[in-house]
mmCIF file of C-alpha atoms and ligand atoms in Angstrom:
data_model
loop_
_atom_site.group_PDB
_atom_site.id
_atom_site.type_symbol
_atom_site.label_atom_id
_atom_site.label_comp_id
_atom_site.label_asym_id
_atom_site.label_seq_id
_atom_site.Cartn_x
_atom_site.Cartn_y
_atom_site.Cartn_z
ATOM 1 C CA MET V 1 -12.184 14.907 -4.246
ATOM 2 C CA ASN V 2 -9.551 13.821 -6.722
ATOM 3 C CA LEU V 3 -7.153 10.940 -6.206
ATOM 4 C CA LEU V 4 -3.822 11.086 -8.043
ATOM 5 C CA ALA V 5 -0.817 8.751 -8.155
ATOM 6 C CA LEU V 6 2.242 10.962 -8.596
ATOM 7 C CA PRO V 7 5.128 8.889 -9.992
ATOM 8 C CA ALA V 8 8.420 9.254 -8.110
ATOM 9 C CA PHE V 9 11.840 7.611 -8.496
ATOM 10 C CA ALA V 10 11.751 4.444 -10.629
ATOM 11 C CA ASP V 11 8.527 2.866 -9.375
ATOM 12 C CA ASN V 12 7.119 4.771 -6.359
ATOM 13 C CA TYR V 13 3.756 6.484 -6.217
ATOM 14 C CA ILE V 14 3.131 9.455 -3.970
ATOM 15 C CA TRP V 15 -0.645 9.470 -3.511
ATOM 16 C CA MET V 16 -2.371 12.836 -3.515
ATOM 17 C CA ILE V 17 -5.952 13.723 -2.640
ATOM 18 C CA HIS V 18 -7.166 17.209 -3.491
ATOM 19 C CA ASN V 19 -10.404 19.152 -3.671
ATOM 20 C CA GLY V 20 -9.236 21.775 -6.137
ATOM 21 C CA ALA V 21 -7.896 24.030 -3.381
ATOM 22 C CA GLU V 22 -6.223 21.901 -0.706
ATOM 23 C CA ALA V 23 -4.169 18.749 -1.035
ATOM 24 C CA MET V 24 -2.936 15.923 1.125
ATOM 25 C CA VAL V 25 -0.074 13.622 0.119
ATOM 26 C CA VAL V 26 1.034 10.220 1.364
ATOM 27 C CA ASP V 27 4.669 9.137 1.656
ATOM 28 C CA PRO V 28 6.421 11.982 -0.170
ATOM 29 C CA GLY V 29 9.782 10.317 -0.778
ATOM 30 C CA ASP V 30 10.635 13.207 -3.075
ATOM 31 C CA ALA V 31 9.333 16.774 -2.815
ATOM 32 C CA ALA V 32 9.634 17.637 -6.525
ATOM 33 C CA PRO V 33 6.651 15.638 -7.873
ATOM 34 C CA VAL V 34 4.521 17.050 -5.037
ATOM 35 C CA SER V 35 5.590 20.659 -5.643
ATOM 36 C CA ASP V 36 5.001 20.215 -9.386
ATOM 37 C CA ALA V 37 1.467 18.894 -8.821
ATOM 38 C CA LEU V 38 0.655 21.651 -6.304
ATOM 39 C CA LYS V 39 1.733 24.232 -8.872
ATOM 40 C CA ARG V 40 -0.007 22.566 -11.805
ATOM 41 C CA TYR V 41 -3.383 22.358 -10.058
ATOM 42 C CA GLY V 42 -3.046 25.522 -7.936
ATOM 43 C CA LEU V 43 -3.239 23.691 -4.585
ATOM 44 C CA LYS V 44 -2.098 24.300 -1.048
ATOM 45 C CA LEU V 45 -0.638 21.303 0.790
ATOM 46 C CA THR V 46 -2.471 21.013 4.130
ATOM 47 C CA ALA V 47 -1.591 17.521 5.390
ATOM 48 C CA ILE V 48 0.960 14.747 4.917
ATOM 49 C CA LEU V 49 0.532 11.099 5.901
ATOM 50 C CA VAL V 50 3.537 8.803 6.336
ATOM 51 C CA THR V 51 3.281 4.987 6.560
ATOM 52 C CA HIS V 52 6.857 4.064 7.553
ATOM 53 C CA HIS V 53 10.371 5.418 7.875
ATOM 54 C CA HIS V 54 12.046 4.292 4.612
ATOM 55 C CA GLY V 55 13.792 7.057 2.690
ATOM 56 C CA ASP V 56 11.745 6.610 -0.481
ATOM 57 C CA HIS V 57 8.652 7.478 1.619
ATOM 58 C CA VAL V 58 9.963 10.335 3.782
ATOM 59 C CA GLY V 59 12.793 11.904 1.741
ATOM 60 C CA GLY V 60 10.667 14.891 0.692
ATOM 61 C CA LEU V 61 9.440 15.839 4.172
ATOM 62 C CA ALA V 62 12.143 18.402 4.945
ATOM 63 C CA ALA V 63 11.561 20.327 1.733
ATOM 64 C CA LEU V 64 7.758 20.342 2.165
ATOM 65 C CA GLN V 65 7.759 21.223 5.864
ATOM 66 C CA ARG V 66 5.844 24.325 7.083
ATOM 67 C CA ASP V 67 4.944 25.408 10.615
ATOM 68 C CA ASP V 68 1.220 25.071 9.883
ATOM 69 C CA LEU V 69 1.456 21.730 8.035
ATOM 70 C CA PRO V 70 0.527 18.620 10.054
ATOM 71 C CA VAL V 71 2.624 15.554 9.237
ATOM 72 C CA TYR V 72 1.128 12.295 10.538
ATOM 73 C CA GLY V 73 3.351 9.260 10.948
ATOM 74 C CA PRO V 74 3.826 6.081 12.980
ATOM 75 C CA ALA V 75 4.461 6.785 16.667
ATOM 76 C CA ALA V 76 6.558 3.609 16.833
ATOM 77 C CA GLU V 77 9.168 4.904 14.362
ATOM 78 C CA ALA V 78 11.519 7.870 14.750
ATOM 79 C CA ILE V 79 10.894 10.007 11.661
ATOM 80 C CA GLY V 80 12.239 13.545 11.438
ATOM 81 C CA GLY V 81 9.487 15.947 10.387
ATOM 82 C CA VAL V 82 6.526 13.978 11.784
ATOM 83 C CA THR V 83 4.522 16.388 13.948
ATOM 84 C CA GLN V 84 1.507 14.171 14.748
ATOM 85 C CA PRO V 85 2.599 10.664 15.819
ATOM 86 C CA VAL V 86 -0.307 8.219 15.472
ATOM 87 C CA ALA V 87 -0.902 4.597 16.454
ATOM 88 C CA ASP V 88 -3.427 1.830 15.922
ATOM 89 C CA GLY V 89 -7.011 3.061 16.321
ATOM 90 C CA ASP V 90 -6.192 6.767 16.030
ATOM 91 C CA ILE V 91 -8.245 8.759 13.569
ATOM 92 C CA VAL V 92 -6.944 11.411 11.197
ATOM 93 C CA ILE V 93 -9.498 13.886 9.851
ATOM 94 C CA TRP V 94 -8.740 15.958 6.779
ATOM 95 C CA GLN V 95 -11.344 17.966 4.860
ATOM 96 C CA GLY V 96 -14.080 15.951 6.557
ATOM 97 C CA LEU V 97 -12.529 12.645 5.420
ATOM 98 C CA ARG V 98 -11.829 10.088 8.120
ATOM 99 C CA PHE V 99 -8.715 7.876 8.119
ATOM 100 C CA VAL V 100 -8.420 5.133 10.727
ATOM 101 C CA VAL V 101 -4.843 4.172 11.603
ATOM 102 C CA HIS V 102 -4.125 0.423 11.439
ATOM 103 C CA ASP V 103 -0.969 -1.195 12.765
ATOM 104 C CA VAL V 104 0.333 -3.344 9.878
ATOM 105 C CA ALA V 105 3.843 -4.098 11.133
ATOM 106 C CA GLY V 106 6.120 -6.485 9.250
ATOM 107 C CA HIS V 107 7.829 -4.571 6.430
ATOM 108 C CA THR V 108 9.030 -2.267 9.197
ATOM 109 C CA ARG V 109 8.387 -2.598 12.913
ATOM 110 C CA GLY V 110 6.050 0.391 13.117
ATOM 111 C CA HIS V 111 4.421 0.374 9.660
ATOM 112 C CA ILE V 112 0.886 1.768 9.669
ATOM 113 C CA ALA V 113 -1.906 1.989 7.096
ATOM 114 C CA TYR V 114 -4.581 4.678 6.795
ATOM 115 C CA PHE V 115 -8.051 3.254 6.125
ATOM 116 C CA ALA V 116 -10.879 5.567 5.042
ATOM 117 C CA PRO V 117 -14.080 3.521 5.619
ATOM 118 C CA ASP V 118 -16.238 6.202 3.969
ATOM 119 C CA GLY V 119 -13.906 6.693 1.017
ATOM 120 C CA LEU V 120 -13.496 10.184 -0.398
ATOM 121 C CA GLY V 121 -16.936 11.529 0.491
ATOM 122 C CA ALA V 122 -20.585 11.122 -0.466
ATOM 123 C CA THR V 123 -19.977 11.024 -4.233
ATOM 124 C CA ASP V 124 -17.004 8.635 -4.040
ATOM 125 C CA ALA V 125 -17.865 6.492 -1.043
ATOM 126 C CA ALA V 126 -16.051 3.201 -1.739
ATOM 127 C CA PRO V 127 -13.579 2.674 1.108
ATOM 128 C CA LEU V 128 -9.972 3.480 0.375
ATOM 129 C CA ALA V 129 -6.688 2.787 2.134
ATOM 130 C CA PHE V 130 -3.082 3.871 1.903
ATOM 131 C CA VAL V 131 -1.135 0.712 2.623
ATOM 132 C CA GLY V 132 2.444 1.836 1.960
ATOM 133 C CA ASP V 133 4.761 -1.139 1.452
ATOM 134 C CA THR V 134 2.553 -3.724 3.182
ATOM 135 C CA LEU V 135 0.434 -4.941 0.276
ATOM 136 C CA PHE V 136 1.058 -4.506 -3.452
ATOM 137 C CA SER V 137 -1.098 -5.706 -6.291
ATOM 138 C CA GLY V 138 -0.230 -9.382 -6.640
ATOM 139 C CA GLY V 139 2.270 -9.286 -3.800
ATOM 140 C CA CYS V 140 3.346 -7.895 -0.455
ATOM 141 C CA GLY V 141 6.258 -6.006 1.021
ATOM 142 C CA ARG V 142 9.475 -7.662 2.078
ATOM 143 C CA VAL V 143 9.691 -8.493 5.756
ATOM 144 C CA PHE V 144 12.642 -6.311 6.782
ATOM 145 C CA GLU V 145 12.131 -5.573 10.475
ATOM 146 C CA GLY V 146 9.135 -7.509 11.704
ATOM 147 C CA THR V 147 8.506 -11.225 11.742
ATOM 148 C CA MET V 148 6.797 -13.393 9.134
ATOM 149 C CA ASP V 149 3.920 -13.954 11.568
ATOM 150 C CA GLN V 150 3.531 -10.217 12.081
ATOM 151 C CA MET V 151 3.369 -9.568 8.337
ATOM 152 C CA HIS V 152 0.910 -12.425 7.879
ATOM 153 C CA ARG V 153 -1.325 -11.010 10.612
ATOM 154 C CA SER V 154 -1.107 -7.549 9.051
ATOM 155 C CA LEU V 155 -2.232 -8.875 5.670
ATOM 156 C CA ASN V 156 -5.047 -10.801 7.339
ATOM 157 C CA ARG V 157 -6.115 -7.583 8.962
ATOM 158 C CA ILE V 158 -6.276 -5.842 5.588
ATOM 159 C CA ALA V 159 -8.236 -8.813 4.244
ATOM 160 C CA GLN V 160 -10.995 -8.038 6.786
ATOM 161 C CA TRP V 161 -11.767 -4.637 5.233
ATOM 162 C CA PRO V 162 -14.763 -4.402 2.866
ATOM 163 C CA VAL V 163 -13.929 -6.086 -0.455
ATOM 164 C CA SER V 164 -14.761 -2.845 -2.280
ATOM 165 C CA THR V 165 -11.815 -1.126 -0.549
ATOM 166 C CA ARG V 166 -9.456 0.604 -2.967
ATOM 167 C CA LEU V 167 -5.874 -0.187 -2.000
ATOM 168 C CA CYS V 168 -3.341 2.544 -2.750
ATOM 169 C CA ALA V 169 0.072 0.882 -2.541
ATOM 170 C CA ALA V 170 3.315 2.801 -2.784
ATOM 171 C CA HIS V 171 5.018 0.921 -5.631
ATOM 172 C CA GLU V 172 4.275 -0.108 -9.209
ATOM 173 C CA TYR V 173 5.531 -3.668 -8.733
ATOM 174 C CA THR V 174 2.424 -5.262 -10.198
ATOM 175 C CA LEU V 175 3.677 -6.990 -13.364
ATOM 176 C CA SER V 176 6.669 -8.554 -11.643
ATOM 177 C CA ASN V 177 4.472 -9.622 -8.708
ATOM 178 C CA LEU V 178 1.994 -11.186 -11.115
ATOM 179 C CA ARG V 179 4.735 -13.276 -12.721
ATOM 180 C CA PHE V 180 5.404 -14.740 -9.290
ATOM 181 C CA ALA V 181 1.679 -15.165 -8.596
ATOM 182 C CA GLN V 182 1.388 -17.171 -11.814
ATOM 183 C CA ALA V 183 4.263 -19.402 -10.753
ATOM 184 C CA VAL V 184 2.329 -20.084 -7.538
ATOM 185 C CA GLU V 185 -1.088 -20.534 -9.148
ATOM 186 C CA PRO V 186 -0.725 -21.252 -12.869
ATOM 187 C CA GLY V 187 -4.363 -22.384 -13.031
ATOM 188 C CA ASN V 188 -5.937 -19.230 -11.572
ATOM 189 C CA ALA V 189 -8.201 -17.796 -14.320
ATOM 190 C CA ALA V 190 -8.865 -14.524 -12.458
ATOM 191 C CA LEU V 191 -5.110 -14.060 -12.227
ATOM 192 C CA ALA V 192 -4.628 -14.566 -15.983
ATOM 193 C CA GLN V 193 -7.332 -11.971 -16.595
ATOM 194 C CA HIS V 194 -5.703 -9.512 -14.207
ATOM 195 C CA VAL V 195 -2.331 -9.969 -15.940
ATOM 196 C CA ALA V 196 -3.873 -9.028 -19.296
ATOM 197 C CA HIS V 197 -5.640 -6.038 -17.706
ATOM 198 C CA CYS V 198 -2.455 -4.749 -16.034
ATOM 199 C CA GLU V 199 -0.279 -5.319 -19.099
ATOM 200 C CA ALA V 200 -2.687 -3.157 -21.101
ATOM 201 C CA LEU V 201 -2.591 -0.429 -18.442
ATOM 202 C CA ARG V 202 1.214 -0.388 -18.355
ATOM 203 C CA ALA V 203 1.436 -0.407 -22.161
ATOM 204 C CA ALA V 204 -0.726 2.740 -22.076
ATOM 205 C CA GLY V 205 1.578 4.287 -19.469
ATOM 206 C CA LEU V 206 -1.084 4.074 -16.733
ATOM 207 C CA PRO V 207 -0.757 2.919 -13.122
ATOM 208 C CA THR V 208 -2.182 -0.480 -12.206
ATOM 209 C CA LEU V 209 -3.181 1.025 -8.859
ATOM 210 C CA PRO V 210 -5.300 1.441 -6.895
ATOM 211 C CA THR V 211 -6.282 -2.179 -6.894
ATOM 212 C CA THR V 212 -9.267 -3.427 -4.873
ATOM 213 C CA LEU V 213 -9.396 -5.903 -2.049
ATOM 214 C CA ALA V 214 -11.821 -8.033 -4.097
ATOM 215 C CA THR V 215 -9.223 -8.307 -6.876
ATOM 216 C CA GLU V 216 -6.400 -9.064 -4.475
ATOM 217 C CA LEU V 217 -8.386 -11.775 -2.686
ATOM 218 C CA ALA V 218 -8.798 -13.452 -6.079
ATOM 219 C CA ILE V 219 -5.240 -13.102 -7.396
ATOM 220 C CA ASN V 220 -2.711 -12.284 -4.666
ATOM 221 C CA PRO V 221 -1.072 -15.487 -3.373
ATOM 222 C CA PHE V 222 -0.151 -13.812 -0.076
ATOM 223 C CA LEU V 223 -3.880 -13.363 0.649
ATOM 224 C CA ARG V 224 -4.672 -16.885 -0.536
ATOM 225 C CA CYS V 225 -2.720 -18.992 1.958
ATOM 226 C CA THR V 226 -5.790 -21.149 2.657
ATOM 227 C CA GLU V 227 -6.259 -22.140 -1.023
ATOM 228 C CA ALA V 228 -5.265 -25.721 -1.813
ATOM 229 C CA ALA V 229 -3.280 -24.745 -4.943
ATOM 230 C CA VAL V 230 -1.312 -22.119 -3.025
ATOM 231 C CA GLN V 231 -0.681 -24.526 -0.169
ATOM 232 C CA SER V 232 0.690 -27.227 -2.442
ATOM 233 C CA ALA V 233 2.962 -24.736 -4.263
ATOM 234 C CA ALA V 234 4.233 -23.552 -0.873
ATOM 235 C CA ARG V 235 4.748 -27.163 0.260
ATOM 236 C CA ALA V 236 6.930 -27.674 -2.827
ATOM 237 C CA HIS V 237 8.955 -24.650 -1.647
ATOM 238 C CA ASP V 238 9.769 -25.742 1.873
ATOM 239 C CA ALA V 239 6.566 -24.877 3.773
ATOM 240 C CA ALA V 240 6.674 -27.048 6.898
ATOM 241 C CA ASP V 241 2.928 -27.691 6.711
ATOM 242 C CA THR V 242 -0.252 -26.208 5.262
ATOM 243 C CA ALA V 243 -0.955 -23.876 8.179
ATOM 244 C CA PRO V 244 -1.581 -20.417 6.625
ATOM 245 C CA ALA V 245 1.336 -18.889 8.560
ATOM 246 C CA SER V 246 3.739 -21.554 7.243
ATOM 247 C CA VAL V 247 2.394 -21.122 3.705
ATOM 248 C CA PHE V 248 2.827 -17.359 3.944
ATOM 249 C CA ALA V 249 6.420 -17.609 5.195
ATOM 250 C CA ALA V 250 7.370 -20.103 2.472
ATOM 251 C CA LEU V 251 5.850 -17.880 -0.245
ATOM 252 C CA ARG V 252 7.620 -14.794 1.068
ATOM 253 C CA LEU V 253 11.016 -16.575 1.145
ATOM 254 C CA TRP V 254 10.428 -18.032 -2.341
ATOM 255 C CA LYS V 255 9.530 -14.578 -3.699
ATOM 256 C CA ASN V 256 12.705 -13.063 -2.217
ATOM 257 C CA THR V 257 14.770 -15.048 -4.699
ATOM 258 C CA PHE V 258 12.262 -15.398 -7.559
HETATM 259 ZN ZN1 ZN L 301 9.573 0.485 2.598
#
């Protein structure tokens, strides 16, 4: 299996998995990058996964639609073109790969993630997940429709996956997120290292994604709400107390205007 990040718009990635003959894509906000990749590699599109209803994730559905093409998406959101509504605990099978649906509401009310505990097969078995706009490297999605508590719980849920899990997020927001992360935790050595790593990747025109859960647990302030340094930074930005939920909400509000 091959995993590709197809760039779309200014900073989206449409994730594609293919085996040389068939392909699956996640959140095709635009059909053109998908059609180009299908042509370039000689692939047939045989499944689409959607994480949430925003236009930059579903805008390409109409153009890619076919009667025999299953389109999985959150049952809790009305999305034109979704043929297989799925909810927490449902399992999507494609080419023998298993994706478990996780409710990760917060960015939108029905946002879901697709977690593949066995990765992309026997030769590439590290777990992998498509997390949409819930978690980014160094940051997390804005809380548009859900509540702060919901988003915090969703991130905690992701944090329970194996640390080797590869996290395929839908945006290349990493460098700007890391600037915020450094404002929160200026003394975090792992963070400084990750900044240098990601700057080198971007300078070479490469994606900083997928990231891993192990990396994010070490550098992403939104997953570090129980760390003393993160708590005191949040306290200095209006967190009511050091409860992780209060710290998370204060960080998210601070980041909105950073
Ligand atoms: Zn979104």
